[in-house]
């Protein structure tokens, strides 16, 4: 079967068989299918969608395009978390050491900046010397020794996703439920996990902006995980505003270290603790959510999670002393420009896509797969929706390499923060919990 025939069939609304997806992804991973044909296929899927059996087939094909970790010998639960993407989302950097400090093995395999969203790997690589491309043997040895490793998909593990993920980012084909589900689950299922917690973001800054699509994505990924014996749970989290204050790479590392010290913005801390609670539950450490959360909080308060992060950094090539003095090691931007409130009022919205797009303009993200990321640049979001501000108060700070970059970002961010006289509608930060048993609407704990 020719590739053009398969593209044509998908374009016209037909389905590919499991064998056809397997052949297609095998050839793509081997470099035998050019990007332009795969881009056409991704666009066809974007418009036509996939049947459940196709999503299963594509996930299996991407999983089987590489090797899998084999971790049963660790003798303890192995749990990871993955986010469907957002702006200012540095949760993974805090969560992996935190959950590992509680005694769970965390083989965390993350992605790079995609579209307007940031990527955990780019953030980690803002730490001088930090290697996210560890060979498999070294990653496993680190897991045995420390209980956590933070790596990217390599040429060995889910290589088809590695290529397709970058291609989708450059061809506006990210927001398709089957493609997101297969991308995430192929990486995660290669990790030999006993449990997986998904942070499915929803709202203006997420790839899927509508709640019903985010719920459908959560259900699709849970079905893929559970079918392979991996207990999978999802929390739906709000991405109508950037998460936390720091958006960028080095600044998000610094904010993560603050969170591990028990400081930092309340919204990131809440999402992190909620996900940590779920990870400890799927790990089977306890069946009581209150006890799981208390365990996670203790790991921060005792300094164990921070110490674990420092050990991971050193094990992966970063500097000793990062957690004691982040500013001495992390790049900082030479130019800072403050955007201030032009009136008294209450913040209605902070547009996450405008912030994400400004970061790309500044050089902190990618618009082409080959772009090199500048770790120092970013945007600080000083006021969240619901905050009362007075005229002249800083709303955003642009961190730029030069004045031209600051000017371009300022133009993009000119209307990113809107003010009004009345408070905005309340939105729960974490709205739903989804498991194989169904969807539970959560009581509002933190909202904006
Ligand atoms: N994260 C992934 O790993 N893949 C996607 O497609 C989206 C977010």
Short mmCIF file of C-alpha atoms and ligand atoms in Angstrom, two decimals:
data_model
loop_
_atom_site.label_atom_id
_atom_site.label_comp_id
_atom_site.label_asym_id
_atom_site.label_seq_id
_atom_site.Cartn_x
_atom_site.Cartn_y
_atom_site.Cartn_z
CA UNK A 1 0.00 0.00 0.00
CA UNK A 2 1.38 3.42 -0.94
CA UNK A 3 1.52 6.17 1.70
CA UNK A 4 -0.48 8.48 -0.56
CA UNK A 5 -3.31 5.90 -0.60
CA UNK A 6 -3.39 5.90 3.21
CA UNK A 7 -3.38 9.71 3.39
CA UNK A 8 -6.14 9.82 0.80
CA UNK A 9 -8.27 7.34 2.74
CA UNK A 10 -7.89 9.28 6.00
CA UNK A 11 -8.51 12.56 4.19
CA UNK A 12 -11.79 11.17 2.89
CA UNK A 13 -12.93 9.99 6.33
CA UNK A 14 -11.90 6.33 6.18
CA UNK A 15 -10.02 4.31 8.81
CA UNK A 16 -6.59 2.66 8.70
CA UNK A 17 -6.09 -0.82 10.09
CA UNK A 18 -3.81 -1.56 13.03
CA UNK A 19 -1.30 -3.13 10.59
CA UNK A 20 -1.37 -0.03 8.39
CA UNK A 21 -0.66 2.27 11.36
CA UNK A 22 2.13 -0.08 12.47
CA UNK A 23 3.76 -0.05 9.01
CA UNK A 24 3.37 3.72 8.64
CA UNK A 25 4.95 4.55 12.01
CA UNK A 26 7.72 1.98 11.61
CA UNK A 27 8.72 3.51 8.28
CA UNK A 28 8.36 7.06 9.62
CA UNK A 29 10.57 6.33 12.64
CA UNK A 30 13.15 4.77 10.30
CA UNK A 31 13.18 7.91 8.14
CA UNK A 32 11.60 6.17 5.15
CA UNK A 33 8.55 8.45 5.04
CA UNK A 34 9.20 12.17 4.54
CA UNK A 35 7.85 14.76 6.95
CA UNK A 36 5.63 16.31 4.29
CA UNK A 37 3.64 13.10 3.93
CA UNK A 38 3.33 12.62 7.68
CA UNK A 39 2.28 16.27 8.03
CA UNK A 40 -0.49 15.65 5.50
CA UNK A 41 -1.58 12.56 7.45
CA UNK A 42 -1.59 14.49 10.73
CA UNK A 43 -3.73 17.20 9.16
CA UNK A 44 -6.12 14.58 7.79
CA UNK A 45 -6.44 13.11 11.30
CA UNK A 46 -6.95 16.60 12.71
CA UNK A 47 -9.99 17.08 10.48
CA UNK A 48 -11.33 13.52 10.31
CA UNK A 49 -10.48 12.12 13.75
CA UNK A 50 -9.88 8.43 14.41
CA UNK A 51 -11.95 5.47 15.44
CA UNK A 52 -11.07 4.06 18.88
CA UNK A 53 -9.40 1.03 17.28
CA UNK A 54 -7.21 3.35 15.21
CA UNK A 55 -6.13 5.35 18.28
CA UNK A 56 -5.25 2.06 19.93
CA UNK A 57 -3.38 0.98 16.77
CA UNK A 58 -1.45 4.25 16.48
CA UNK A 59 -0.52 4.14 20.19
CA UNK A 60 0.70 0.55 19.86
CA UNK A 61 2.62 1.44 16.68
CA UNK A 62 4.41 4.37 18.33
CA UNK A 63 5.10 2.32 21.45
CA UNK A 64 6.52 -0.50 19.35
CA UNK A 65 8.67 1.88 17.28
CA UNK A 66 11.26 1.68 20.07
CA UNK A 67 12.38 -0.17 23.17
CA UNK A 68 10.69 -0.25 26.55
CA UNK A 69 12.10 0.16 29.98
CA UNK A 70 12.01 -2.94 32.14
CA UNK A 71 11.64 -1.87 35.75
CA UNK A 72 9.88 -4.62 37.68
CA UNK A 73 13.15 -5.38 39.49
CA UNK A 74 12.90 -2.04 41.32
CA UNK A 75 10.49 -3.78 43.69
CA UNK A 76 8.35 -0.71 44.28
CA UNK A 77 5.50 1.06 42.53
CA UNK A 78 6.47 2.99 39.41
CA UNK A 79 4.32 6.03 38.73
CA UNK A 80 4.63 8.96 36.35
CA UNK A 81 2.56 12.03 35.60
CA UNK A 82 2.05 13.79 32.27
CA UNK A 83 0.42 17.09 31.45
CA UNK A 84 -1.37 17.79 28.19
CA UNK A 85 0.36 21.15 28.09
CA UNK A 86 0.10 24.67 29.34
CA UNK A 87 1.82 27.97 29.98
CA UNK A 88 3.86 28.35 33.17
CA UNK A 89 3.33 24.66 33.93
CA UNK A 90 6.43 23.67 35.88
CA UNK A 91 4.61 21.04 37.95
CA UNK A 92 6.75 18.11 36.73
CA UNK A 93 9.93 19.67 38.11
CA UNK A 94 8.42 19.76 41.59
CA UNK A 95 6.37 16.60 41.45
CA UNK A 96 9.02 14.08 40.37
CA UNK A 97 11.39 14.70 43.32
CA UNK A 98 8.46 15.12 45.69
CA UNK A 99 6.87 11.76 44.88
CA UNK A 100 10.26 10.02 44.72
CA UNK A 101 11.00 11.38 48.20
CA UNK A 102 7.83 9.57 49.34
CA UNK A 103 9.25 6.21 48.20
CA UNK A 104 7.68 5.81 44.74
CA UNK A 105 9.88 5.27 41.66
CA UNK A 106 9.28 8.06 39.14
CA UNK A 107 10.67 7.38 35.64
CA UNK A 108 9.50 10.70 34.18
CA UNK A 109 9.64 11.01 30.41
CA UNK A 110 8.68 14.49 29.23
CA UNK A 111 8.48 16.58 26.08
CA UNK A 112 9.78 19.83 24.66
CA UNK A 113 7.99 23.11 24.07
CA UNK A 114 5.11 22.49 21.68
CA UNK A 115 3.09 25.25 20.03
CA UNK A 116 2.48 28.02 22.57
CA UNK A 117 3.13 25.70 25.55
CA UNK A 118 6.41 25.19 27.39
CA UNK A 119 8.24 21.87 27.67
CA UNK A 120 9.71 20.21 30.76
CA UNK A 121 12.85 19.20 28.85
CA UNK A 122 13.59 22.78 27.79
CA UNK A 123 13.11 23.93 31.38
CA UNK A 124 15.45 21.26 32.73
CA UNK A 125 18.04 22.13 30.09
CA UNK A 126 18.04 25.69 31.44
CA UNK A 127 20.06 24.12 34.27
CA UNK A 128 23.69 24.27 33.06
CA UNK A 129 24.96 20.79 32.16
CA UNK A 130 21.64 19.00 32.83
CA UNK A 131 21.26 16.05 30.45
CA UNK A 132 17.76 14.89 29.52
CA UNK A 133 19.08 12.42 26.90
CA UNK A 134 20.52 9.81 29.24
CA UNK A 135 21.15 6.40 27.69
CA UNK A 136 18.67 3.83 28.93
CA UNK A 137 21.14 1.97 31.16
CA UNK A 138 22.14 5.15 32.91
CA UNK A 139 18.51 6.20 33.40
CA UNK A 140 17.69 2.82 34.94
CA UNK A 141 20.77 2.95 37.18
CA UNK A 142 19.69 6.40 38.42
CA UNK A 143 16.19 5.10 39.13
CA UNK A 144 17.66 2.25 41.15
CA UNK A 145 19.86 4.64 43.12
CA UNK A 146 17.63 7.72 43.59
CA UNK A 147 14.11 6.63 42.66
CA UNK A 148 13.65 9.31 39.99
CA UNK A 149 14.95 10.25 36.57
CA UNK A 150 13.80 13.06 34.25
CA UNK A 151 14.37 12.28 30.59
CA UNK A 152 12.94 12.83 27.11
CA UNK A 153 11.83 10.36 24.52
CA UNK A 154 15.00 9.16 22.86
CA UNK A 155 15.87 7.38 19.66
CA UNK A 156 15.47 4.21 21.73
CA UNK A 157 12.10 4.93 23.40
CA UNK A 158 9.05 5.93 21.35
CA UNK A 159 11.17 7.40 18.51
CA UNK A 160 8.10 7.69 16.28
CA UNK A 161 6.51 10.03 18.81
CA UNK A 162 9.71 12.03 19.08
CA UNK A 163 9.55 12.82 15.35
CA UNK A 164 5.80 13.22 15.08
CA UNK A 165 5.59 15.42 18.19
CA UNK A 166 8.05 17.91 16.73
CA UNK A 167 6.34 17.78 13.33
CA UNK A 168 2.89 18.44 14.82
CA UNK A 169 4.24 21.44 16.71
CA UNK A 170 5.41 22.94 13.42
CA UNK A 171 2.31 22.10 11.36
CA UNK A 172 -0.58 23.24 13.63
CA UNK A 173 -1.75 19.65 14.10
CA UNK A 174 -1.39 19.38 17.87
CA UNK A 175 -4.99 19.81 19.06
CA UNK A 176 -6.37 16.44 17.90
CA UNK A 177 -7.58 14.08 20.64
CA UNK A 178 -6.28 10.83 19.08
CA UNK A 179 -2.87 12.34 18.27
CA UNK A 180 -2.42 13.77 21.76
CA UNK A 181 -3.62 10.52 23.37
CA UNK A 182 -1.32 8.32 21.25
CA UNK A 183 1.64 10.66 21.73
CA UNK A 184 1.36 10.76 25.50
CA UNK A 185 0.39 7.15 26.08
CA UNK A 186 3.03 5.66 23.76
CA UNK A 187 5.77 7.37 25.80
CA UNK A 188 4.18 6.53 29.12
CA UNK A 189 3.48 2.89 28.33
CA UNK A 190 7.12 2.44 27.32
CA UNK A 191 8.11 3.27 30.90
CA UNK A 192 6.81 0.01 32.39
CA UNK A 193 4.65 1.92 34.87
CA UNK A 194 2.32 0.48 37.47
CA UNK A 195 0.37 3.75 37.56
CA UNK A 196 -0.02 7.01 35.67
CA UNK A 197 -1.59 10.33 36.63
CA UNK A 198 -2.61 12.70 33.86
CA UNK A 199 -2.98 16.44 34.22
CA UNK A 200 -5.47 17.25 31.47
CA UNK A 201 -5.47 21.00 31.07
CA UNK A 202 -8.55 22.77 29.79
CA UNK A 203 -9.30 26.35 28.74
CA UNK A 204 -7.81 29.11 26.62
CA UNK A 205 -4.17 28.13 27.16
CA UNK A 206 -4.65 24.38 26.71
CA UNK A 207 -4.50 22.57 23.38
CA UNK A 208 -8.12 21.62 23.97
CA UNK A 209 -10.08 24.65 25.06
CA UNK A 210 -13.49 23.01 25.63
CA UNK A 211 -14.23 21.02 28.78
CA UNK A 212 -16.03 18.24 26.88
CA UNK A 213 -12.99 17.69 24.63
CA UNK A 214 -10.67 17.58 27.65
CA UNK A 215 -12.94 15.00 29.28
CA UNK A 216 -12.95 12.96 26.07
CA UNK A 217 -9.14 13.09 25.95
CA UNK A 218 -8.93 11.97 29.58
CA UNK A 219 -11.26 9.04 28.94
CA UNK A 220 -9.34 8.01 25.80
CA UNK A 221 -5.98 7.99 27.61
CA UNK A 222 -7.40 6.17 30.64
CA UNK A 223 -8.79 3.45 28.37
CA UNK A 224 -5.40 3.08 26.63
CA UNK A 225 -3.57 2.82 29.96
CA UNK A 226 -5.98 0.52 31.77
CA UNK A 227 -6.12 -1.87 28.80
CA UNK A 228 -2.38 -2.43 29.31
CA UNK A 229 -2.62 -2.90 33.06
CA UNK A 230 -1.44 0.59 33.99
CA UNK A 231 -3.76 2.19 36.56
CA UNK A 232 -4.54 5.59 35.06
CA UNK A 233 -6.23 8.59 36.67
CA UNK A 234 -6.74 12.12 35.32
CA UNK A 235 -7.34 15.49 36.95
CA UNK A 236 -8.78 18.28 34.82
CA UNK A 237 -6.99 21.53 35.63
CA UNK A 238 -7.76 25.05 34.56
CA UNK A 239 -5.49 26.63 31.95
CA UNK A 240 -7.38 29.88 31.35
CA UNK A 241 -4.42 31.76 32.83
CA UNK A 242 -0.72 30.89 33.09
CA UNK A 243 0.14 28.73 36.09
CA UNK A 244 2.17 30.56 38.73
CA UNK A 245 4.21 33.70 38.21
CA UNK A 246 7.20 32.53 36.14
CA UNK A 247 6.75 31.62 32.47
CA UNK A 248 9.90 30.73 30.54
CA UNK A 249 12.68 28.25 31.17
CA UNK A 250 15.27 29.38 33.77
CA UNK A 251 12.63 31.39 35.67
CA UNK A 252 10.42 28.31 35.93
CA UNK A 253 13.31 26.30 37.35
CA UNK A 254 13.80 29.02 39.97
CA UNK A 255 10.08 29.01 40.81
CA UNK A 256 10.13 25.19 41.08
CA UNK A 257 12.96 25.40 43.60
CA UNK A 258 10.94 27.96 45.59
CA UNK A 259 7.97 25.56 45.59
CA UNK A 260 10.19 22.74 46.81
CA UNK A 261 11.24 25.09 49.63
CA UNK A 262 7.55 25.44 50.61
CA UNK A 263 7.25 28.88 49.02
CA UNK A 264 6.03 29.93 45.57
CA UNK A 265 2.62 30.62 44.06
CA UNK A 266 -0.44 28.99 45.66
CA UNK A 267 -1.98 27.77 42.38
CA UNK A 268 1.09 25.73 41.33
CA UNK A 269 1.43 24.34 44.85
CA UNK A 270 -2.22 23.26 44.85
CA UNK A 271 -2.04 21.52 41.44
CA UNK A 272 1.24 19.85 42.45
CA UNK A 273 -0.13 18.55 45.75
CA UNK A 274 -3.36 17.33 44.12
CA UNK A 275 -1.35 15.39 41.50
CA UNK A 276 1.08 14.09 44.14
CA UNK A 277 -1.89 12.83 46.15
CA UNK A 278 -3.17 10.91 43.11
CA UNK A 279 0.30 9.51 42.41
CA UNK A 280 0.64 8.19 45.96
CA UNK A 281 -2.87 6.69 45.70
CA UNK A 282 -2.23 4.91 42.38
CA UNK A 283 1.09 3.75 43.80
CA UNK A 284 -0.91 2.03 46.55
CA UNK A 285 1.03 3.73 49.36
CA UNK A 286 -2.32 4.41 51.00
CA UNK A 287 -6.00 4.32 50.07
CA UNK A 288 -6.74 7.51 52.01
CA UNK A 289 -6.47 10.75 50.01
CA UNK A 290 -6.04 12.88 53.15
CA UNK A 291 -3.13 10.73 54.31
CA UNK A 292 -1.57 10.83 50.83
CA UNK A 293 -1.74 14.62 50.73
CA UNK A 294 -0.27 14.89 54.23
CA UNK A 295 2.59 12.59 53.14
CA UNK A 296 3.30 14.85 50.14
CA UNK A 297 3.19 18.00 52.27
CA UNK A 298 5.61 16.40 54.74
CA UNK A 299 8.07 15.68 51.92
CA UNK A 300 8.17 19.43 51.18
CA UNK A 301 8.19 20.61 54.81
CA UNK A 302 10.99 18.21 55.78
CA UNK A 303 13.23 19.35 52.92
CA UNK A 304 13.34 15.78 51.53
CA UNK A 305 11.79 16.77 48.18
CA UNK A 306 14.24 19.66 47.75
CA UNK A 307 17.17 17.42 48.62
CA UNK A 308 15.94 14.84 46.11
CA UNK A 309 15.76 17.50 43.38
CA UNK A 310 19.35 18.55 44.14
CA UNK A 311 20.51 14.94 43.89
CA UNK A 312 18.69 14.43 40.57
CA UNK A 313 20.27 17.61 39.17
CA UNK A 314 23.78 16.46 40.09
CA UNK A 315 23.15 12.90 38.85
CA UNK A 316 22.08 14.28 35.45
CA UNK A 317 25.07 16.60 35.03
CA UNK A 318 23.84 19.81 36.64
CA UNK A 319 25.70 21.86 39.24
CA UNK A 320 25.93 21.02 42.93
CA UNK A 321 24.57 23.97 44.89
CA UNK A 322 21.75 24.80 42.45
CA UNK A 323 19.02 24.47 45.07
CA UNK A 324 20.99 26.51 47.62
CA UNK A 325 21.65 29.38 45.21
CA UNK A 326 19.65 29.13 41.97
CA UNK A 327 20.53 32.67 40.85
CA UNK A 328 24.25 31.79 40.81
CA UNK A 329 23.63 29.07 38.22
CA UNK A 330 20.60 30.03 36.12
CA UNK A 331 20.76 32.41 33.17
CA UNK A 332 19.06 35.76 33.66
CA UNK A 333 17.80 38.07 30.95
CA UNK A 334 19.73 41.33 30.45
CA UNK A 335 16.60 43.39 29.65
CA UNK A 336 13.51 43.68 31.90
CA UNK A 337 10.44 45.63 30.83
CA UNK A 338 7.43 46.12 33.11
CA UNK A 339 3.90 46.40 31.74
CA UNK A 340 1.77 48.24 34.29
CA UNK A 341 -1.98 48.69 34.85
CA UNK A 342 -3.34 51.75 33.07
CA UNK A 343 -6.29 52.06 35.49
CA UNK A 344 -7.60 50.80 38.81
CA UNK A 345 -9.62 47.60 38.46
CA UNK A 346 -9.90 43.84 38.88
CA UNK A 347 -7.98 41.49 36.59
CA UNK A 348 -10.44 39.65 34.35
CA UNK A 349 -8.14 37.59 32.18
CA UNK A 350 -4.45 36.92 31.63
CA UNK A 351 -4.36 35.41 28.16
CA UNK A 352 -2.11 32.33 28.35
CA UNK A 353 -1.70 32.04 24.59
CA UNK A 354 -0.50 35.64 24.36
CA UNK A 355 2.06 34.90 27.10
CA UNK A 356 3.15 31.65 25.39
CA UNK A 357 3.42 33.35 22.03
CA UNK A 358 5.43 36.25 23.51
CA UNK A 359 7.87 33.71 24.95
CA UNK A 360 8.34 32.22 21.46
CA UNK A 361 8.94 35.75 20.10
CA UNK A 362 11.53 36.30 22.84
CA UNK A 363 13.31 33.07 21.81
CA UNK A 364 12.17 30.95 24.77
CA UNK A 365 10.07 28.55 22.67
CA UNK A 366 10.02 27.16 19.15
CA UNK A 367 8.16 28.02 15.98
CA UNK A 368 10.36 25.61 13.96
CA UNK A 369 11.61 22.26 15.16
CA UNK A 370 15.21 23.38 14.70
CA UNK A 371 14.91 26.59 16.78
CA UNK A 372 17.36 26.85 19.67
CA UNK A 373 15.71 27.90 22.94
CA UNK A 374 17.05 30.83 24.98
CA UNK A 375 16.81 29.77 28.64
CA UNK A 376 16.99 33.28 30.07
CA UNK A 377 13.94 34.93 28.54
CA UNK A 378 10.34 34.79 29.72
CA UNK A 379 7.41 36.63 31.21
CA UNK A 380 6.52 37.11 34.88
CA UNK A 381 2.78 37.27 35.57
CA UNK A 382 2.35 39.37 38.71
CA UNK A 383 -1.43 39.44 38.96
CA UNK A 384 -3.92 36.61 38.40
CA UNK A 385 -7.59 36.89 37.44
CA UNK A 386 -9.56 38.21 40.42
CA UNK A 387 -6.70 40.38 41.75
CA UNK A 388 -7.52 44.02 42.51
CA UNK A 389 -4.92 46.42 41.06
CA UNK A 390 -4.31 50.14 41.07
CA UNK A 391 -3.10 52.24 38.13
CA UNK A 392 0.66 51.97 37.66
CA UNK A 393 0.97 48.60 39.43
CA UNK A 394 3.10 46.03 37.53
CA UNK A 395 1.02 43.37 35.75
CA UNK A 396 3.70 41.64 33.69
CA UNK A 397 7.48 41.78 33.45
CA UNK A 398 9.10 40.86 30.14
CA UNK A 399 12.52 39.21 30.43
CA UNK A 400 14.31 39.75 27.11
CA UNK A 401 17.70 39.23 25.49
CA UNK A 402 17.64 42.75 24.00
CA UNK A 403 15.46 45.86 23.61
CA UNK A 404 14.14 44.75 20.22
CA UNK A 405 12.88 41.48 21.74
CA UNK A 406 11.32 43.34 24.66
CA UNK A 407 9.53 45.68 22.25
CA UNK A 408 8.17 42.85 20.11
CA UNK A 409 6.95 40.96 23.19
CA UNK A 410 5.41 44.12 24.65
CA UNK A 411 3.40 44.59 21.45
CA UNK A 412 2.10 41.01 21.71
CA UNK A 413 1.25 41.41 25.38
CA UNK A 414 -0.38 44.85 25.10
CA UNK A 415 -3.87 43.46 25.65
CA UNK A 416 -2.98 40.16 27.38
CA UNK A 417 -4.25 41.37 30.75
CA UNK A 418 -7.75 42.83 30.83
CA UNK A 419 -9.17 44.86 33.72
CA UNK A 420 -12.78 45.61 34.70
CA UNK A 421 -14.71 46.88 37.71
CA UNK A 422 -16.46 43.63 38.64
CA UNK A 423 -14.73 40.35 39.59
CA UNK A 424 -14.44 37.68 36.84
CA UNK A 425 -16.52 34.49 37.09
CA UNK A 426 -14.97 32.00 39.52
CA UNK A 427 -13.27 29.02 37.88
CA UNK A 428 -12.17 25.97 39.86
CA UNK A 429 -8.45 25.30 39.52
CA UNK A 430 -9.07 21.53 39.51
CA UNK A 431 -12.56 20.71 38.24
CA UNK A 432 -12.86 16.95 37.63
CA UNK A 433 -11.28 13.64 38.57
CA UNK A 434 -11.58 10.95 35.91
CA UNK A 435 -10.94 7.25 36.46
CA UNK A 436 -11.91 4.05 34.68
CA UNK A 437 -15.03 4.12 36.89
CA UNK A 438 -16.23 7.51 35.62
CA UNK A 439 -16.08 11.27 36.06
CA UNK A 440 -16.32 13.00 39.43
CA UNK A 441 -16.88 16.74 39.70
CA UNK A 442 -14.63 18.05 42.47
CA UNK A 443 -15.57 20.55 45.18
CA UNK A 444 -13.98 23.94 44.52
CA UNK A 445 -10.92 24.30 46.75
CA UNK A 446 -8.93 26.97 44.94
CA UNK A 447 -10.46 29.16 42.27
CA UNK A 448 -9.81 32.39 40.48
N1 LIG B 1 2.16 16.24 25.34
C1 LIG B 1 2.59 15.21 24.57
O1 LIG B 1 3.48 14.44 24.97
N2 LIG B 1 2.05 15.03 23.38
C2 LIG B 1 1.07 15.85 22.89
O2 LIG B 1 0.61 15.61 21.80
C3 LIG B 1 0.62 16.91 23.70
C4 LIG B 1 1.19 17.09 24.93
#
